[in-house]
Coordinates of C-alpha atoms in Angstrom, one line a residue:
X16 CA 29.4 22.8 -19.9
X17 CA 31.9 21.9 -17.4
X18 CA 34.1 20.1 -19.9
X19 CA 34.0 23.8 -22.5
X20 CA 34.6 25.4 -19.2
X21 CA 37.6 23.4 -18.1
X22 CA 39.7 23.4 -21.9
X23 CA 38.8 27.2 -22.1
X24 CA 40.8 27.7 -18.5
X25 CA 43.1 25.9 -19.8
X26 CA 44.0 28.3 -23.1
X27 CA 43.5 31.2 -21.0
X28 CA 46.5 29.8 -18.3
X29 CA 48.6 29.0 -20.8
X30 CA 48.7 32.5 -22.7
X31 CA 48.7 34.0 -19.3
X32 CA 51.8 33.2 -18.5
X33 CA 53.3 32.2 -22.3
X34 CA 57.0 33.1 -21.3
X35 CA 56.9 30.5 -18.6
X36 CA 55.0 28.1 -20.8
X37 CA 57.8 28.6 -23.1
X38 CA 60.6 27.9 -21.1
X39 CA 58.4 25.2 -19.8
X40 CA 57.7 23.4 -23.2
X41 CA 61.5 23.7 -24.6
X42 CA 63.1 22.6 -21.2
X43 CA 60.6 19.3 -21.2
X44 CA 61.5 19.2 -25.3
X45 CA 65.1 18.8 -24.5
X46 CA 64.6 16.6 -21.6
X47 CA 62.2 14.6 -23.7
X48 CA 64.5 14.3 -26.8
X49 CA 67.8 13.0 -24.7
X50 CA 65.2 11.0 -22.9
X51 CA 64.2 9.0 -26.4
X52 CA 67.9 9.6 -28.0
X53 CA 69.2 7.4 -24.8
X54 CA 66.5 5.0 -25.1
X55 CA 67.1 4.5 -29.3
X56 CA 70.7 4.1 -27.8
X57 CA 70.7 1.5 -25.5
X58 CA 67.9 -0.4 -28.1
X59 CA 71.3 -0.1 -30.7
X60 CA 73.6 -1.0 -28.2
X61 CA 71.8 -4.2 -27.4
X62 CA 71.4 -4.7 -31.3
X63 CA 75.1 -4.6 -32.0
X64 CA 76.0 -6.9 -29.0
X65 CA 73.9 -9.5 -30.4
X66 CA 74.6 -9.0 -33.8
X67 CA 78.6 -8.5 -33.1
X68 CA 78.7 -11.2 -30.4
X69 CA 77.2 -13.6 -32.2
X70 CA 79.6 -13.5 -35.1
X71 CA 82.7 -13.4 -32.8
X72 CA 85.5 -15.9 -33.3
X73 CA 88.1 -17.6 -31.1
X74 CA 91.4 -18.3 -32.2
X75 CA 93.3 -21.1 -31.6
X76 CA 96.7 -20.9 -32.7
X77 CA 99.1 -23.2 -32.7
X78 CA 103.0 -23.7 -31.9
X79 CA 105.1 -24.0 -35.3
X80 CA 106.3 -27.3 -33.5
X81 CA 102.6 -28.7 -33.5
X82 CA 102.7 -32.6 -34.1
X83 CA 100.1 -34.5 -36.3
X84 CA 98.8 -35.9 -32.7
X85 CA 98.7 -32.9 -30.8
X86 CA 96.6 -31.4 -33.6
X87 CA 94.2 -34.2 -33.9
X88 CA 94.0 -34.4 -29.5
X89 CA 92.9 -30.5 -29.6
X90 CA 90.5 -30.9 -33.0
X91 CA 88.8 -34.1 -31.2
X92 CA 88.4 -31.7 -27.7
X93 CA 87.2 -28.7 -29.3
X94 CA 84.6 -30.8 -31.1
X95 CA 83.1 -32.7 -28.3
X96 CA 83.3 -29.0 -26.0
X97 CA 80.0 -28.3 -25.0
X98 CA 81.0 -24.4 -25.3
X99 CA 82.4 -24.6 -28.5
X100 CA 79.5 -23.8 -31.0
X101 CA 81.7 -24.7 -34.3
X102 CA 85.1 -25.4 -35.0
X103 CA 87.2 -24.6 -38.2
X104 CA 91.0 -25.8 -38.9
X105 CA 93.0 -23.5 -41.0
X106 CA 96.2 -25.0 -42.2
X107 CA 99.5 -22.5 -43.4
X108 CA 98.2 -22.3 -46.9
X109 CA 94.8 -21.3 -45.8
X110 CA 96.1 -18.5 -43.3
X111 CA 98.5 -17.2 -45.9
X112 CA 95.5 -16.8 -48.5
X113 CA 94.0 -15.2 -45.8
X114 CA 96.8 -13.4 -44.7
X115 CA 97.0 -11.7 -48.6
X116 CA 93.3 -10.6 -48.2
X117 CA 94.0 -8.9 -45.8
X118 CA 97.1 -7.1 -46.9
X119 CA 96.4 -6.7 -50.5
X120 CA 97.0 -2.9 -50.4
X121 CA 100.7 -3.9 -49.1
X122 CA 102.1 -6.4 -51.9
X123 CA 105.8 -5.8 -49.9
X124 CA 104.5 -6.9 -47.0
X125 CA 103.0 -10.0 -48.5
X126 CA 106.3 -10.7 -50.3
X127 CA 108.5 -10.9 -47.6
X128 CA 105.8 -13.3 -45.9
X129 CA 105.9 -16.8 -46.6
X130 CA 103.1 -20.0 -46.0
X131 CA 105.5 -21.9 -43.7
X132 CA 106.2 -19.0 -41.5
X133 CA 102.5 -18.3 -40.7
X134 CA 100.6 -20.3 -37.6
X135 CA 98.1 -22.8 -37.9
X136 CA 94.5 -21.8 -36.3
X137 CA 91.5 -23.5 -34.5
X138 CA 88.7 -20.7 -35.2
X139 CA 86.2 -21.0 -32.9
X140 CA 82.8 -19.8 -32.2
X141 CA 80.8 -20.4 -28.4
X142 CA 77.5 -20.9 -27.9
X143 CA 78.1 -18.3 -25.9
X144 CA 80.5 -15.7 -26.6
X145 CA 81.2 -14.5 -22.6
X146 CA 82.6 -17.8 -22.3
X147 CA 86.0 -16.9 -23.5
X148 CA 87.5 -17.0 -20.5
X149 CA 86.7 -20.5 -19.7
X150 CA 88.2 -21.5 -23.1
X151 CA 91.4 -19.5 -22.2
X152 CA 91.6 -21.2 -19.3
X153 CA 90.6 -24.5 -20.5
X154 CA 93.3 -24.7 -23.4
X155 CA 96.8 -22.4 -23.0
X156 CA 98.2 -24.9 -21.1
X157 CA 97.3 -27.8 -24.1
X158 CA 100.3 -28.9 -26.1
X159 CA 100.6 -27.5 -29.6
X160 CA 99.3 -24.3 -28.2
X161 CA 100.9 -21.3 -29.0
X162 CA 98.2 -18.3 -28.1
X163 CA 94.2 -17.7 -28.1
X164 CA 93.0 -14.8 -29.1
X165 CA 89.1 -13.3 -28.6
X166 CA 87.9 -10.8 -30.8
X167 CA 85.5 -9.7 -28.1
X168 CA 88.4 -8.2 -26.4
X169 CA 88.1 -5.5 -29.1
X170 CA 84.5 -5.2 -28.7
X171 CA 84.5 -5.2 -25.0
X172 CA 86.7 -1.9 -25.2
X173 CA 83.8 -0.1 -28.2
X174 CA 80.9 -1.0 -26.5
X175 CA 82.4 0.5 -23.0
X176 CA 83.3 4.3 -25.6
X177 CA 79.3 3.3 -26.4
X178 CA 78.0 2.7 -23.0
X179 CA 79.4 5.8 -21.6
X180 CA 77.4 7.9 -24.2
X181 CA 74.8 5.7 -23.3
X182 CA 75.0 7.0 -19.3
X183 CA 76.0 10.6 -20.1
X184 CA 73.2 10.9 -22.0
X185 CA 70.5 9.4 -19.6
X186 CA 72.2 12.0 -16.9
X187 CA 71.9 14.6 -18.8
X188 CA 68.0 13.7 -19.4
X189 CA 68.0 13.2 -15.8
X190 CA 68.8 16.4 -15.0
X191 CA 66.7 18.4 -17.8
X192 CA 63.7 16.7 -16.3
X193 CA 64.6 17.8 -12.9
X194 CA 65.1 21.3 -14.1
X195 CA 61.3 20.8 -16.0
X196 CA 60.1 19.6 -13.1
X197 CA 60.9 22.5 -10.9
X198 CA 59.5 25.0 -14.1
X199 CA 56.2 23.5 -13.9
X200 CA 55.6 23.2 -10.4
X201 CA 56.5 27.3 -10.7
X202 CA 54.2 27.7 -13.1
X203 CA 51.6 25.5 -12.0
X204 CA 51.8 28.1 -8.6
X205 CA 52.2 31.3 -10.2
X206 CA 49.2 30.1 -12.3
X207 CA 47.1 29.2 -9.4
X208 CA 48.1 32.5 -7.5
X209 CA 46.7 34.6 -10.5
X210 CA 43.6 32.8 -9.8
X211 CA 43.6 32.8 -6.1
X212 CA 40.1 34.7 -5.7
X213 CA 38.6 32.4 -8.5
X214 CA 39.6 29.6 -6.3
X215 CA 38.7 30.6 -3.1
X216 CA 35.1 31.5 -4.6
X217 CA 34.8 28.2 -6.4
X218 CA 35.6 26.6 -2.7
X219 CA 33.1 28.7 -0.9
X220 CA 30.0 27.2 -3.5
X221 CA 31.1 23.8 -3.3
X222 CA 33.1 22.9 -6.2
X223 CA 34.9 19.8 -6.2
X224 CA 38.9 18.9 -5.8
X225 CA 39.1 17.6 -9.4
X226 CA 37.0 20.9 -10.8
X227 CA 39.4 23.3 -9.2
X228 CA 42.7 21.6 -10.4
X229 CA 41.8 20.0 -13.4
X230 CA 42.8 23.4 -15.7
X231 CA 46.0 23.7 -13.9
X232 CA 46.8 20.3 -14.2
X233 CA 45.5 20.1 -17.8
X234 CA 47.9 23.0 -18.2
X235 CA 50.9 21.1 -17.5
X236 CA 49.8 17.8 -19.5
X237 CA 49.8 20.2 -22.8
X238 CA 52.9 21.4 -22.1
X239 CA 54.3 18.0 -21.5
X240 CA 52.9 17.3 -24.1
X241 CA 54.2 19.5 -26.9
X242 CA 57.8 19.2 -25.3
X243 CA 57.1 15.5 -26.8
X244 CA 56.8 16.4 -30.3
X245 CA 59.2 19.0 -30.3
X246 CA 61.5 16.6 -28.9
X247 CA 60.5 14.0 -31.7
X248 CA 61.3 16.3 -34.6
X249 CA 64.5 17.0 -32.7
X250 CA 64.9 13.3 -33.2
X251 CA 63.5 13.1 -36.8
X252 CA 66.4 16.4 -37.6
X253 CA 69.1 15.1 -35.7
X254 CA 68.3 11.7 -37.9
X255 CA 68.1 13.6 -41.2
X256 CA 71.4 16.1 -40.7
X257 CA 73.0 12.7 -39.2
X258 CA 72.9 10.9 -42.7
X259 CA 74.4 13.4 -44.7
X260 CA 77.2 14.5 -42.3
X261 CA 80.6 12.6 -41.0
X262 CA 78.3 10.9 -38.3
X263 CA 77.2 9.0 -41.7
X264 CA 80.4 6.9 -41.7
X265 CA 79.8 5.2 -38.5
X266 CA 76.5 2.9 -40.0
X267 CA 79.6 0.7 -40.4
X268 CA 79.9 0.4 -36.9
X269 CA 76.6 1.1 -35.6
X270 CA 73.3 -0.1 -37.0
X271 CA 71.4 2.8 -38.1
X272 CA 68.0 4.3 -36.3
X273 CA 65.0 3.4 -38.5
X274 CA 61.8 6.0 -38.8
X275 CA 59.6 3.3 -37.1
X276 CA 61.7 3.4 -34.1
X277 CA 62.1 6.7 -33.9
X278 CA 58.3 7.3 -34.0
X279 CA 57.9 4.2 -31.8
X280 CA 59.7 5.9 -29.1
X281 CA 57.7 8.8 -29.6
X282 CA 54.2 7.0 -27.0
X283 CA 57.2 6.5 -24.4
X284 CA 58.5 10.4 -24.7
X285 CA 54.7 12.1 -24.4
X286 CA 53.9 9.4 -21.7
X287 CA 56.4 10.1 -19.7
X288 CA 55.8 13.7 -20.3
X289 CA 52.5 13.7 -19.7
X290 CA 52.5 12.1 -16.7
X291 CA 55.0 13.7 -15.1
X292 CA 53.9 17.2 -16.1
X293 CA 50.4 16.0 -14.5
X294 CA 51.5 14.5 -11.6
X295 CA 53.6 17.6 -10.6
X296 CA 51.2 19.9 -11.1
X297 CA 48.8 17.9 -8.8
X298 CA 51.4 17.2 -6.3
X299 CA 52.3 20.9 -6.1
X300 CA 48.5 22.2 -6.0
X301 CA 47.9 19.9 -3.2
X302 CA 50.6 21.5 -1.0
X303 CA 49.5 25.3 -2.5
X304 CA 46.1 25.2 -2.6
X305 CA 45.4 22.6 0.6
X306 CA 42.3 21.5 -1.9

């Protein structure tokens, strides 16, 4: 009886005030949905590091002057490094097929090239690739060396473009939670001043604490609630429009956000919304109702 009791107050609060429940459920939806967008972003983020990182080379290139011995000093140190992972010589005739792979769609350019004019290369890859500095370090001053260049340097500068949508995102969600916070501690108290009489009646015959809050705080827990799956279809749109719009070309760069993450993130969304709306509510009855 208590139980019927308890759900029905809870429909009846929430159609009491449906505006505020409204503005309640969409402003925990949006907060809910950059809350799980940032979280799918950072996963990706820390996908392509280790999937870009671990396929970044060093390069090792060496001085047109280069003697037989200087080449074969460097090839025997790279090979005993305990930093170097694997090490790959690549002669003139091997960087200029290269060279023409890479410039096919410029045959001029690949004319006026020849083998002898390009460099010969140590490519490289660490165990671990945030050791580049120590190899820089390590060889620019080794005869036959000409330059060393880190493709990381490249990555270092997308994944910075990547981690700031990663942060402005989380701030934003930051902030949209604050601002849902604040709508359901109002509504939580205009609820519980509707009922004021009910509550001071249910005091005066003894009802318990949990009896007297647990509609308003069931209230916000619903609401929290359905901002969660409105902030997972926002998700499951956003994913769908994504695919067949210009956002499409960048699965190149980024590794694309599969439906089992998406709904894996979903438990951590109405979690959090849950137990937030819940633990507002019952923060701000304590204060407003001294129950």
């Amino acid at each position: 009886m208590r139980m019927k009791y308890v759900l029905s107050e809870v429909l009846v609060g929430l159609w009491r005030n449906v505006t505020m429940t409204i503005a309640m459920i969409i402003t925990m939806a949006v907060s809910l949905f950059m809350l799980g967008g940032s979280g799918l972003l950072y996963q990706k983020v820390g996908d392509m590091k280790d999937l870009y990182y671990e396929n970044v080379e060093v390069s090792i290139f060496l001085t047109q002057e280069v003697t037989e011995q200087q080449r074969a000093d460097l090839d025997s140190k790279l090979k005993s490094d305990p930093m170097v992972k694997e090490v790959l010589y690549v002669d003139k005739q091997q960087a200029y097929e290269r060279f023409q792979q890479m410039y096919a769609d410029a045959p001029d350019l690949v004319n006026a090239v020849k083998p002898d004019q390009l460099p010969e290369s140590f490519r490289l890859k660490l165990n671990n690739p945030e050791q580049y500095k120590n190899i820089y370090d390590q060889y620019k001053e080794s005869e036959g060396v000409d330059e060393i260049v880190d493709q990381s340097k490249l990555l270092d500068k997308v994944f910075g473009v990547l981690t700031g949508f990663q942060n402005g995102a989380l701030a934003i969600a930051i902030v949209m939670a604050i601002a849902a916070l604040l709508l359901v501690a109002n509504t939580i108290q205009v609820a519980a001043y509707s009922k004021r009489r009910e509550v001071a009646v249910m005091k005066l015959v003894g009802a318990s604490n949990w009896f007297i809050q647990a509609p308003f705080v069931l209230e916000a827990v619903v609401a929290g609630l359905l901002g969660s799956v409105l902030g997972l279809v926002a998700l499951a749109v956003l994913k769908v429009t994504a695919a067949g719009s210009s956002l499409a070309a960048l699965e190149g760069l980024i590794t694309p956000v599969s439906w089992g993450e998406i709904f894996l993130i979903f438990p951590l969304m109405a979690g959090v919304g849950g137990l937030v709306s819940a633990v507002t509510a019952w923060v701000t009855l304590r204060f407003y109702l001294r129950v």
